[in-house]
Short mmCIF file of C-alpha atoms in Angstrom, two decimals:
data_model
loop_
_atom_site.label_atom_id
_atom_site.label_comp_id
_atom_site.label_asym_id
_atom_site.label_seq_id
_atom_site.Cartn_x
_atom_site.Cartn_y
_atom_site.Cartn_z
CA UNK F 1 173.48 123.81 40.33
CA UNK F 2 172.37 126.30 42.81
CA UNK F 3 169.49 124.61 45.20
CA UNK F 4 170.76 124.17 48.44
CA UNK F 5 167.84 123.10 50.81
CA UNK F 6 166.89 119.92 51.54
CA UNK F 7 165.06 118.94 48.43
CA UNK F 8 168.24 118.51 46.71
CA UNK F 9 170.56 117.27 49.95
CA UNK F 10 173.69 115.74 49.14
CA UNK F 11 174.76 113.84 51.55
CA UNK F 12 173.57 110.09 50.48
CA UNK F 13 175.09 110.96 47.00
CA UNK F 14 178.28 111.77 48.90
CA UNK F 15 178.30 108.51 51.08
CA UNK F 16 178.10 106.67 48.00
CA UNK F 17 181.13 108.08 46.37
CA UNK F 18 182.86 107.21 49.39
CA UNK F 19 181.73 103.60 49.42
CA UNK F 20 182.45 103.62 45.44
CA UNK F 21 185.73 104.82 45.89
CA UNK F 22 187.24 104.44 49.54
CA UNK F 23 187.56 108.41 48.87
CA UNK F 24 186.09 111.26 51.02
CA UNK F 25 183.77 113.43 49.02
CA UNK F 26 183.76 117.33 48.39
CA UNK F 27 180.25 118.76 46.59
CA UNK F 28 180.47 122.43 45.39
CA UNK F 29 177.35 123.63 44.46
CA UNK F 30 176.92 127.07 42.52
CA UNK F 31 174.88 129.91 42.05
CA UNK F 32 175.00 132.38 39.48
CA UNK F 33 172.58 135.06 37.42
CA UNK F 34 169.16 134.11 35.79
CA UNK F 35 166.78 136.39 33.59
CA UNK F 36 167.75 139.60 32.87
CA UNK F 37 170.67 139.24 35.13
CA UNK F 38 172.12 136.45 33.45
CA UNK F 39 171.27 135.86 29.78
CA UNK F 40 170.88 138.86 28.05
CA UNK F 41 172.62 139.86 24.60
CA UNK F 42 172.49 142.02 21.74
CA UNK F 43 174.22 144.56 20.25
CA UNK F 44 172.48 147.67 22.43
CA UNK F 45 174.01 145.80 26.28
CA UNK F 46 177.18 144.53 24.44
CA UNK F 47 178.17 148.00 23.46
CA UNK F 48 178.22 148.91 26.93
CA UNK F 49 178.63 145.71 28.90
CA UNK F 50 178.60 141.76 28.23
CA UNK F 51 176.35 139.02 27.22
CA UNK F 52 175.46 136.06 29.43
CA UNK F 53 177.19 137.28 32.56
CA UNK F 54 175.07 134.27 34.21
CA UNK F 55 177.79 131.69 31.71
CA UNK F 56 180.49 134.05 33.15
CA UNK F 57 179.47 133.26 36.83
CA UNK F 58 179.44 129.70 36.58
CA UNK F 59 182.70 129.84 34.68
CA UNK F 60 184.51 132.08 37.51
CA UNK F 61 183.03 129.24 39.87
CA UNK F 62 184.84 125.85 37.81
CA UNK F 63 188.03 127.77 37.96
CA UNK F 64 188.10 128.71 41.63
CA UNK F 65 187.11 125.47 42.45
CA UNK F 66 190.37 124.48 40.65
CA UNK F 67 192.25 126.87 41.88
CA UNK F 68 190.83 126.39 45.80
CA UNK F 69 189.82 122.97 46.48
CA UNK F 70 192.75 121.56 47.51
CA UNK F 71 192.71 124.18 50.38
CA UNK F 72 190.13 122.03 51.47
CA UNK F 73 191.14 118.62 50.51
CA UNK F 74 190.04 117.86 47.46
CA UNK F 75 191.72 117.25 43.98
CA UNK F 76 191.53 119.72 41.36
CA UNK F 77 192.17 117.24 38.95
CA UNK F 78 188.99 115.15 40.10
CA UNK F 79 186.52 118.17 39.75
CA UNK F 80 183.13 117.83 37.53
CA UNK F 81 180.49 119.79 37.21
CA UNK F 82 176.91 119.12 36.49
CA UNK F 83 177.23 120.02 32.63
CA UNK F 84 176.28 122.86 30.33
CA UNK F 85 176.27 122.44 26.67
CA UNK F 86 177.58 125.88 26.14
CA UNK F 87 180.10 125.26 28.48
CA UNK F 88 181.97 122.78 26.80
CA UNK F 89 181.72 124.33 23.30
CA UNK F 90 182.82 127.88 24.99
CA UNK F 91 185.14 129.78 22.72
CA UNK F 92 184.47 127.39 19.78
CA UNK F 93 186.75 124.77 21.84
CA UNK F 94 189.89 127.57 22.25
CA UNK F 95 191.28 129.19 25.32
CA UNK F 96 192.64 125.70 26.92
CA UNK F 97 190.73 123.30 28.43
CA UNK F 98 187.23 123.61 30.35
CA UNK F 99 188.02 123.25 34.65
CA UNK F 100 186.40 120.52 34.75
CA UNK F 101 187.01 116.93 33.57
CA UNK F 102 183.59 115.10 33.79
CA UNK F 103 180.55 116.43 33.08
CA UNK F 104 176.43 115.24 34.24
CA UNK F 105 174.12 116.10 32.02
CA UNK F 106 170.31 115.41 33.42
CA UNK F 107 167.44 116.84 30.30
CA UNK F 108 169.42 119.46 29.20
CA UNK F 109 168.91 121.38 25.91
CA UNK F 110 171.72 122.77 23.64
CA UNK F 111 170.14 125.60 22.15
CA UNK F 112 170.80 129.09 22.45
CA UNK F 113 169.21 132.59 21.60
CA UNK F 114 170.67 134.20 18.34
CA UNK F 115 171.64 137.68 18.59
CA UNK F 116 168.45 138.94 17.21
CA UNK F 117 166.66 137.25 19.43
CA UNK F 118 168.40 138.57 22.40
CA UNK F 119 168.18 142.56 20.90
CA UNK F 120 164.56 141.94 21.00
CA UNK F 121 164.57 140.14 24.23
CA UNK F 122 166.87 143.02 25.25
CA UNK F 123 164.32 145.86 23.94
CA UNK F 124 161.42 144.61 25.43
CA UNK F 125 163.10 144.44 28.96
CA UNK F 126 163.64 148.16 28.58
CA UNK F 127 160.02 149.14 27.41
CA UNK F 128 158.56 146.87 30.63
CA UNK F 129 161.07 148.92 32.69
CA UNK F 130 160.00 152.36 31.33
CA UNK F 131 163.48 153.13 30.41
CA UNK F 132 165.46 154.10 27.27
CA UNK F 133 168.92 152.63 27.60
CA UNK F 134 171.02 150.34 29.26
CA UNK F 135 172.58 153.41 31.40
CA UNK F 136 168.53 153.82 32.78
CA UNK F 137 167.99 150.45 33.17
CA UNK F 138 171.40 150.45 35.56
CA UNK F 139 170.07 153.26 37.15
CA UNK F 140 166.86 151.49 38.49
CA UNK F 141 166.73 150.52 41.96
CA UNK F 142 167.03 146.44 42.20
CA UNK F 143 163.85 146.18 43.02
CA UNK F 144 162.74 147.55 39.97
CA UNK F 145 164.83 146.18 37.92
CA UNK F 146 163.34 142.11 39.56
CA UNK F 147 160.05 143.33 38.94
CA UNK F 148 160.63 144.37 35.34
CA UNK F 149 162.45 140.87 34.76
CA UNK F 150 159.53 139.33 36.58
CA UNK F 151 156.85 140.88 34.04
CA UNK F 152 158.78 140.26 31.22
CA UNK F 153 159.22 136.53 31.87
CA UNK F 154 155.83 135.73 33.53
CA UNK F 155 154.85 137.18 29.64
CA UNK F 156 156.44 134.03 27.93
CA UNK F 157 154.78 132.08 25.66
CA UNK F 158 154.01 128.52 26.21
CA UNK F 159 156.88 126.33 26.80
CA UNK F 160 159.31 129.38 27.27
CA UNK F 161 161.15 131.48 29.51
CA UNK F 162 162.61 134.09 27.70
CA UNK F 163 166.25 134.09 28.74
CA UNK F 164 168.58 131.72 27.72
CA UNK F 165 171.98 132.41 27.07
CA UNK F 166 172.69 134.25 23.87
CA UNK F 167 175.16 133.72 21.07
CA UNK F 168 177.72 136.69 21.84
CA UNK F 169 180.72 136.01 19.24
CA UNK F 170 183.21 135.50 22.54
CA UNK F 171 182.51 132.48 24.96
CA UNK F 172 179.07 131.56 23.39
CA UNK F 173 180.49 131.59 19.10
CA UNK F 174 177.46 129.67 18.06
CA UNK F 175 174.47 127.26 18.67
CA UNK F 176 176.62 124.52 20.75
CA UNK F 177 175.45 121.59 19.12
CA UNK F 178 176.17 123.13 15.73
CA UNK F 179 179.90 123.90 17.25
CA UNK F 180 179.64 119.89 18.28
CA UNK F 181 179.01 118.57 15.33
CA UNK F 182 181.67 120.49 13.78
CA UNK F 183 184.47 119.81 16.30
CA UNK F 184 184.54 123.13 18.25
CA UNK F 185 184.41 122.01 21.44
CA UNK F 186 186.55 121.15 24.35
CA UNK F 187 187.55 117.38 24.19
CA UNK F 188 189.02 116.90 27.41
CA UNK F 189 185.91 116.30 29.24
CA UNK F 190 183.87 112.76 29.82
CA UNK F 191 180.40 112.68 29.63
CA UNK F 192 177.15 111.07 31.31
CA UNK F 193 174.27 111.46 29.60
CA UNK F 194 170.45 110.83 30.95
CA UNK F 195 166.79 111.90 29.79
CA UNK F 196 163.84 111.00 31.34
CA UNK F 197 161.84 108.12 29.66
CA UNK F 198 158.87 111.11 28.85
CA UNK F 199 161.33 113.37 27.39
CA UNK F 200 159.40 112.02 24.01
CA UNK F 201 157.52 109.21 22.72
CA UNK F 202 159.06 106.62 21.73
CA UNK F 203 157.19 103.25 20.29
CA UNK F 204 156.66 100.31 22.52
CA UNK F 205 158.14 101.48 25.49
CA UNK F 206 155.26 101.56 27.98
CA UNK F 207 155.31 104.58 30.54
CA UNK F 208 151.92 105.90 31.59
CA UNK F 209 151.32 109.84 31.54
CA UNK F 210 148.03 111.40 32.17
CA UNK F 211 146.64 108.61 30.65
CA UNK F 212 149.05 108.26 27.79
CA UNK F 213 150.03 104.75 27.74
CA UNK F 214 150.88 103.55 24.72
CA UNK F 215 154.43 105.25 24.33
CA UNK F 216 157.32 107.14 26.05
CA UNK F 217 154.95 110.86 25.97
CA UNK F 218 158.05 112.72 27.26
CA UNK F 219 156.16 115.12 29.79
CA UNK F 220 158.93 117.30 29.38
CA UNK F 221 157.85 116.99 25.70
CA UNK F 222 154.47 117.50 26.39
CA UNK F 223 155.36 120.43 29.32
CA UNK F 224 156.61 122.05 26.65
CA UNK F 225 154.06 121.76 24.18
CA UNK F 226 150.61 123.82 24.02
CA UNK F 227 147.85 121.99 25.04
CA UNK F 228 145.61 123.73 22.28
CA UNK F 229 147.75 121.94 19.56
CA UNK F 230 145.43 120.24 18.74
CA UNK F 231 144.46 120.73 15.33
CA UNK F 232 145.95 120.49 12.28
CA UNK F 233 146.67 124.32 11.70
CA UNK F 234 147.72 124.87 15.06
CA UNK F 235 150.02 122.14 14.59
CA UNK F 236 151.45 123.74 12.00
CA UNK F 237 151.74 127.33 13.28
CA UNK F 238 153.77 125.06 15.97
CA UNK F 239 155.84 123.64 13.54
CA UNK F 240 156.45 126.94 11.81
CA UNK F 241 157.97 128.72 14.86
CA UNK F 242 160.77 125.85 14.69
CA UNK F 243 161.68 126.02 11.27
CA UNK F 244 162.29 127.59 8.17
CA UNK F 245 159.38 127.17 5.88
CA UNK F 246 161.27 124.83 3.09
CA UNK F 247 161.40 122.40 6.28
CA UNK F 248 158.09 121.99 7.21
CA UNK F 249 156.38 120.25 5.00
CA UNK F 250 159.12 117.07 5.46
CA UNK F 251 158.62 117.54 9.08
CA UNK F 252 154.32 117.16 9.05
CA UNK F 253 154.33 114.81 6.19
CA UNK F 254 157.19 112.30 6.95
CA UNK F 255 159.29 112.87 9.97
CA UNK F 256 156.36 113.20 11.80
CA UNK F 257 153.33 112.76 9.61
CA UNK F 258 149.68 113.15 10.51
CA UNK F 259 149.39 108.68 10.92
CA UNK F 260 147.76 108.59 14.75
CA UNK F 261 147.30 105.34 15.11
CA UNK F 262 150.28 104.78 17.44
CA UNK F 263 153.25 103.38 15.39
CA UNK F 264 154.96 106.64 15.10
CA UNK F 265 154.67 106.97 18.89
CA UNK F 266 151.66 109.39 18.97
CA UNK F 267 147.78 109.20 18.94
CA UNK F 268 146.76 112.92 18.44
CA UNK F 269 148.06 116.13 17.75
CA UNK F 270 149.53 117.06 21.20
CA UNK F 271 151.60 113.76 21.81
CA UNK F 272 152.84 114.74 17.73
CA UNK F 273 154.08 117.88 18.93
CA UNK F 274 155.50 116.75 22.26
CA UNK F 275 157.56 114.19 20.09
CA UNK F 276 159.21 117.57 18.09
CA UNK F 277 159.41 118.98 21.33
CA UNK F 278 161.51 115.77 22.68
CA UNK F 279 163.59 115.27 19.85
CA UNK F 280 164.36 118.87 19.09
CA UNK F 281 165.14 120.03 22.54
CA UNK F 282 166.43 117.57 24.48
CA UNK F 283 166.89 114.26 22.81
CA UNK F 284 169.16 114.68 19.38
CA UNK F 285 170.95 117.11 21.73
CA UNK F 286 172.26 114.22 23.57
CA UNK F 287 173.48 112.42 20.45
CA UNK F 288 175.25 115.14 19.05
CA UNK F 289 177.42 114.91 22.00
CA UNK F 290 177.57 111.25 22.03
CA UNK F 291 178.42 111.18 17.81
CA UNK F 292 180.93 114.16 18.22
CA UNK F 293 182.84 112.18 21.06
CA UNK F 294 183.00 109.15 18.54
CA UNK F 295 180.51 107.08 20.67
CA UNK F 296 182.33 107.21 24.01
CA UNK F 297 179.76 108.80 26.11
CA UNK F 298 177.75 107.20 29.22
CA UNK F 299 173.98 107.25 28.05
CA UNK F 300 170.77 106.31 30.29
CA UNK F 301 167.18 106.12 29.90
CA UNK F 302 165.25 106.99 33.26
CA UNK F 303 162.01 105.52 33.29
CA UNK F 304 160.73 104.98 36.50
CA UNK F 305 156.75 106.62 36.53
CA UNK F 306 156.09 109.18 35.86
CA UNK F 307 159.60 110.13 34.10
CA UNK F 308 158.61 113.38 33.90
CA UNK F 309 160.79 116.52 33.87
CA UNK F 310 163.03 116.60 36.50
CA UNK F 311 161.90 113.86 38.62
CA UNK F 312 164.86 111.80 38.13
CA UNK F 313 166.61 114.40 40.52
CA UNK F 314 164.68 113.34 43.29
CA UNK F 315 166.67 109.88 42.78
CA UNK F 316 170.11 111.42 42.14
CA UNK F 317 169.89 113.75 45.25
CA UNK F 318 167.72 110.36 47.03
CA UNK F 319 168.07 110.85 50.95
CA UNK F 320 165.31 108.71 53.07
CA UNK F 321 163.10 112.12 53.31
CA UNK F 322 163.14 112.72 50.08
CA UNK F 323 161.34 110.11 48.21
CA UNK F 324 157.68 109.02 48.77
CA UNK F 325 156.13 106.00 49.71
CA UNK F 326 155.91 104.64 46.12
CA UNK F 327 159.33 105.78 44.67
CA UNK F 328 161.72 103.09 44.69
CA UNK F 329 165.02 103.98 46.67
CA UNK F 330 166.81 100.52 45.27
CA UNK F 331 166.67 102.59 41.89
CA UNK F 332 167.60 105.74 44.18
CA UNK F 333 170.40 104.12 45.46
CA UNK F 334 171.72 102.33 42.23
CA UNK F 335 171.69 105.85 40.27
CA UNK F 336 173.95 107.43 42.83
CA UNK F 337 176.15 104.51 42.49
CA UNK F 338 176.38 105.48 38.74
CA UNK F 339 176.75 108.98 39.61
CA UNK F 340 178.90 109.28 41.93
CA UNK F 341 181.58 106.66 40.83
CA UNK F 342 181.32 108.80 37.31
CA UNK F 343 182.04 111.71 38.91
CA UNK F 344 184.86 110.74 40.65
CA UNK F 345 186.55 108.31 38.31
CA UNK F 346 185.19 109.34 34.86
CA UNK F 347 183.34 105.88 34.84
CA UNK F 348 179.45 104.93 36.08
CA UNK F 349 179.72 101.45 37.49
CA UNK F 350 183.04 101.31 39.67
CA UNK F 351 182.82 98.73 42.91
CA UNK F 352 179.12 98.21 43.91
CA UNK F 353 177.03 98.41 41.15
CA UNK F 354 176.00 97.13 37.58
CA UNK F 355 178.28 97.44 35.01
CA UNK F 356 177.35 100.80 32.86
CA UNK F 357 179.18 100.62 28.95
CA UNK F 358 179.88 103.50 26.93
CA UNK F 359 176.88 104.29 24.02
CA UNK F 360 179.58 102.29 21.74
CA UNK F 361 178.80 101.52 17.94
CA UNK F 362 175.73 99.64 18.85
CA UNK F 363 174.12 102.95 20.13
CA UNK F 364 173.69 101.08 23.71
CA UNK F 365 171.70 103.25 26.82
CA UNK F 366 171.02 102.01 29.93
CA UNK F 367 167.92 101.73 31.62
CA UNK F 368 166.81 102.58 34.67
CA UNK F 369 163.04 101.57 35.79
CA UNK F 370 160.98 100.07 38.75
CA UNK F 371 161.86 96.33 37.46
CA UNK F 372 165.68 97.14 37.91
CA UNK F 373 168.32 98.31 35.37
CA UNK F 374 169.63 96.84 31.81
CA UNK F 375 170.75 97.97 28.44
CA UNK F 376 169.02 98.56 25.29
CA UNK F 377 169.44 100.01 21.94
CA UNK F 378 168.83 103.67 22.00
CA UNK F 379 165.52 103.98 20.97
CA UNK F 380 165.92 107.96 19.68
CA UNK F 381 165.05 107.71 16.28
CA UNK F 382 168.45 108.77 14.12
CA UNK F 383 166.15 109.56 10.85
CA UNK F 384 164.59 112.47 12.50
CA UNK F 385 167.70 113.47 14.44
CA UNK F 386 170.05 113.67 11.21
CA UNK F 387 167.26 115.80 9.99
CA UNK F 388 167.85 118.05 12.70
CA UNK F 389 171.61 117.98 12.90
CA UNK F 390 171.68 118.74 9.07
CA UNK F 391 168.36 121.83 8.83
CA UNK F 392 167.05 123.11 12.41
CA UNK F 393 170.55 123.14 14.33
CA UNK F 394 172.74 125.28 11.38
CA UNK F 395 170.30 127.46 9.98
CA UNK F 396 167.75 128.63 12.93
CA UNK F 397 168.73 129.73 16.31
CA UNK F 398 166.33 129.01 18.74
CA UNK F 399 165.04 129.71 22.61
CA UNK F 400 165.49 126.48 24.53
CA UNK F 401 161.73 125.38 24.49
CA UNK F 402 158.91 125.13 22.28
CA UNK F 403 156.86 128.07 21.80
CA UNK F 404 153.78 129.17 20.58
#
């Protein structure tokens, strides 16, 4: 959503909906708010304004393409979009049904900032402006107003950027995967579901990262994750910022206990981390879609080297320029194939391509690597997930990254 230079070129993606299909193609791609501009909340802008006008701008986009597209030959009853958790709970699942009927979902991460969160947020944008109110803060020139964003967020902490969007009691009601896994959502959507091999660690699945080769080290874990970890109290000041304090002691000691010599998927402190990192962002995300859906979701592992965060878009958006020399564009070309017969017909695997089955009862994922594709059980772990679904995701509201 929102690149449109050549890094991220459609085209190939577009030619293979058309040889999945026999249908011509239409790709819509969006722009809308960030920072400042976009996610910010809290009582002191909501009084005068709204919350997450960025969630706002991508909705007004979905339903113009739905009103519009057939002005330019497409079918507003074939439209997707590339997927947003808080999209598809918006409104707590009321107002009618989402515009769109399919949705991608590539790493993404279902959390949300509480109100609190974004009144402090809020605040501190104002004091790095030099302003008082929201009325000043309008007032600014633009320029002014970027470089106080800019200060603000280049501030973050490790693993964070400061804005996400923010629970506002309208379209964002609560943290989305809480509204999942209690039924407020929209159901009229399908969903595809990937994460890159690195997203976590996961036991005997060999991917090598910086070294790291004894387990899935999500990168996008371990992007996320401060490097200075790495002792035992740090750790725990880590663990701290994600929970409340009757949690941690079951997340150090036995979700994720201090045992390094591999079979829990990490060998030191950092990798542990990373694996929280994983799981709580990005990974039990994913199932809580796939369980509130009853099973019928499309999952896939990517893990092609590196697997690290974002990478796998290089392979969706895969045009000869785009890959190098030792990315494989058979696995390129075989993830469009899923993509873009998903997106058109609500199922990966139409005419020209492997066979791609829903998640099911078995908890089945497919795999995509250098060797070629297949299907596995999911190897998330559901012990540490349930844990999750049942402590971190109702009581704390949290940015969408690890901080410390």
């Amino acid at each position: 959503m929102g690149w449109k230079d050549d890094q991220y070129d459609p085209s190939r993606l577009m030619a293979q909906g058309v040889l999945q299909t026999g249908k011509e193609v239409i790709i819509v791609a969006l722009n809308s708010w960030l920072g400042v501009f976009g996610w910010s909340g809290g009582p002191c802008l909501q009084s005068d304004g709204v919350a997450n006008a960025g969630l706002l701008d991508q909705r007004f986009a979905f339903e113009w393409v739905q009103r519009h597209i057939k002005l330019f030959g497409g079918d507003p009853e074939k439209a997707g979009a590339v997927s947003i958790f808080v999209h598809l709970t918006s409104y707590g699942g009321e107002h009618g049904p989402v515009p769109f009927q399919q949705s991608l979902i590539q790493c993404d991460c279902g959390f949300v900032n509480n109100p609190s969160v974004g009144k402090d947020i809020f605040q501190s944008l104002l004091r790095t402006a030099n302003v008082t109110s929201v009325q000043e803060a309008r007032a600014l020139s633009s320029e002014e107003q970027r470089l106080a964003n800019y200060i603000q967020v280049s501030g973050s902490r490790w693993g964070s950027f400061t804005y996400t969007p923010v629970i506002d009691g309208t379209y964002v009601p609560n943290q989305p995967l809480r509204l999942l896994l209690d039924g407020d959502f929209h159901q009229n959507v399908r969903s595809m579901l990937g994460h890159n091999a690195n997203e976590v660690q996961y036991p005997n699945h060999p991917v090598s990262v910086h070294g790291l080769t004894d387990s899935h080290t999500h990168a996008r874990g371990l992007i996320f994750t401060p490097p200075y970890a790495e002792t035992a109290s740090i750790y725990d000041t880590f663990v701290s910022i994600l929970l409340n304090s009757t949690d941690i002691e079951q997340v150090t000691q036995t979700l994720y206990p201090p045992i390094f010599n591999g079979s829990y998927g990490y060998r030191n402190n950092i990798q542990r981390a990373a694996l929280i990192v994983g799981d709580f962002d990005f990974v039990c995300a994913n199932i809580a879609l796939t369980r509130a859906v009853n099973d019928c979701t499309y999952n896939y592992i990517f893990e092609v080297p590196l697997a690290i965060d974002t990478e796998d878009l290089a392979y969706t958006s895969y045009t000869k320029s785009t890959l190098s020399q030792d990315q494989n564009s058979a696995v390129a070309v075989n993830l469009q194939r899923w993509v873009a017969s998903f997106a058109m017909e609500g199922k990966p695997g139409a005419m020209r391509t492997e066979d791609f089955g829903e998640y099911g009862s078995d908890g089945l994922v497919q795999t995509v690597a250098l060797t070629g594709v297949g299907r596995e059980a999911d190897p998330a772990a559901a012990q540490r997930c349930d844990f999750w679904f049942g402590s971190a995701y109702k009581s704390r509201a949290r940015v969408c990254r690890g901080e410390l």
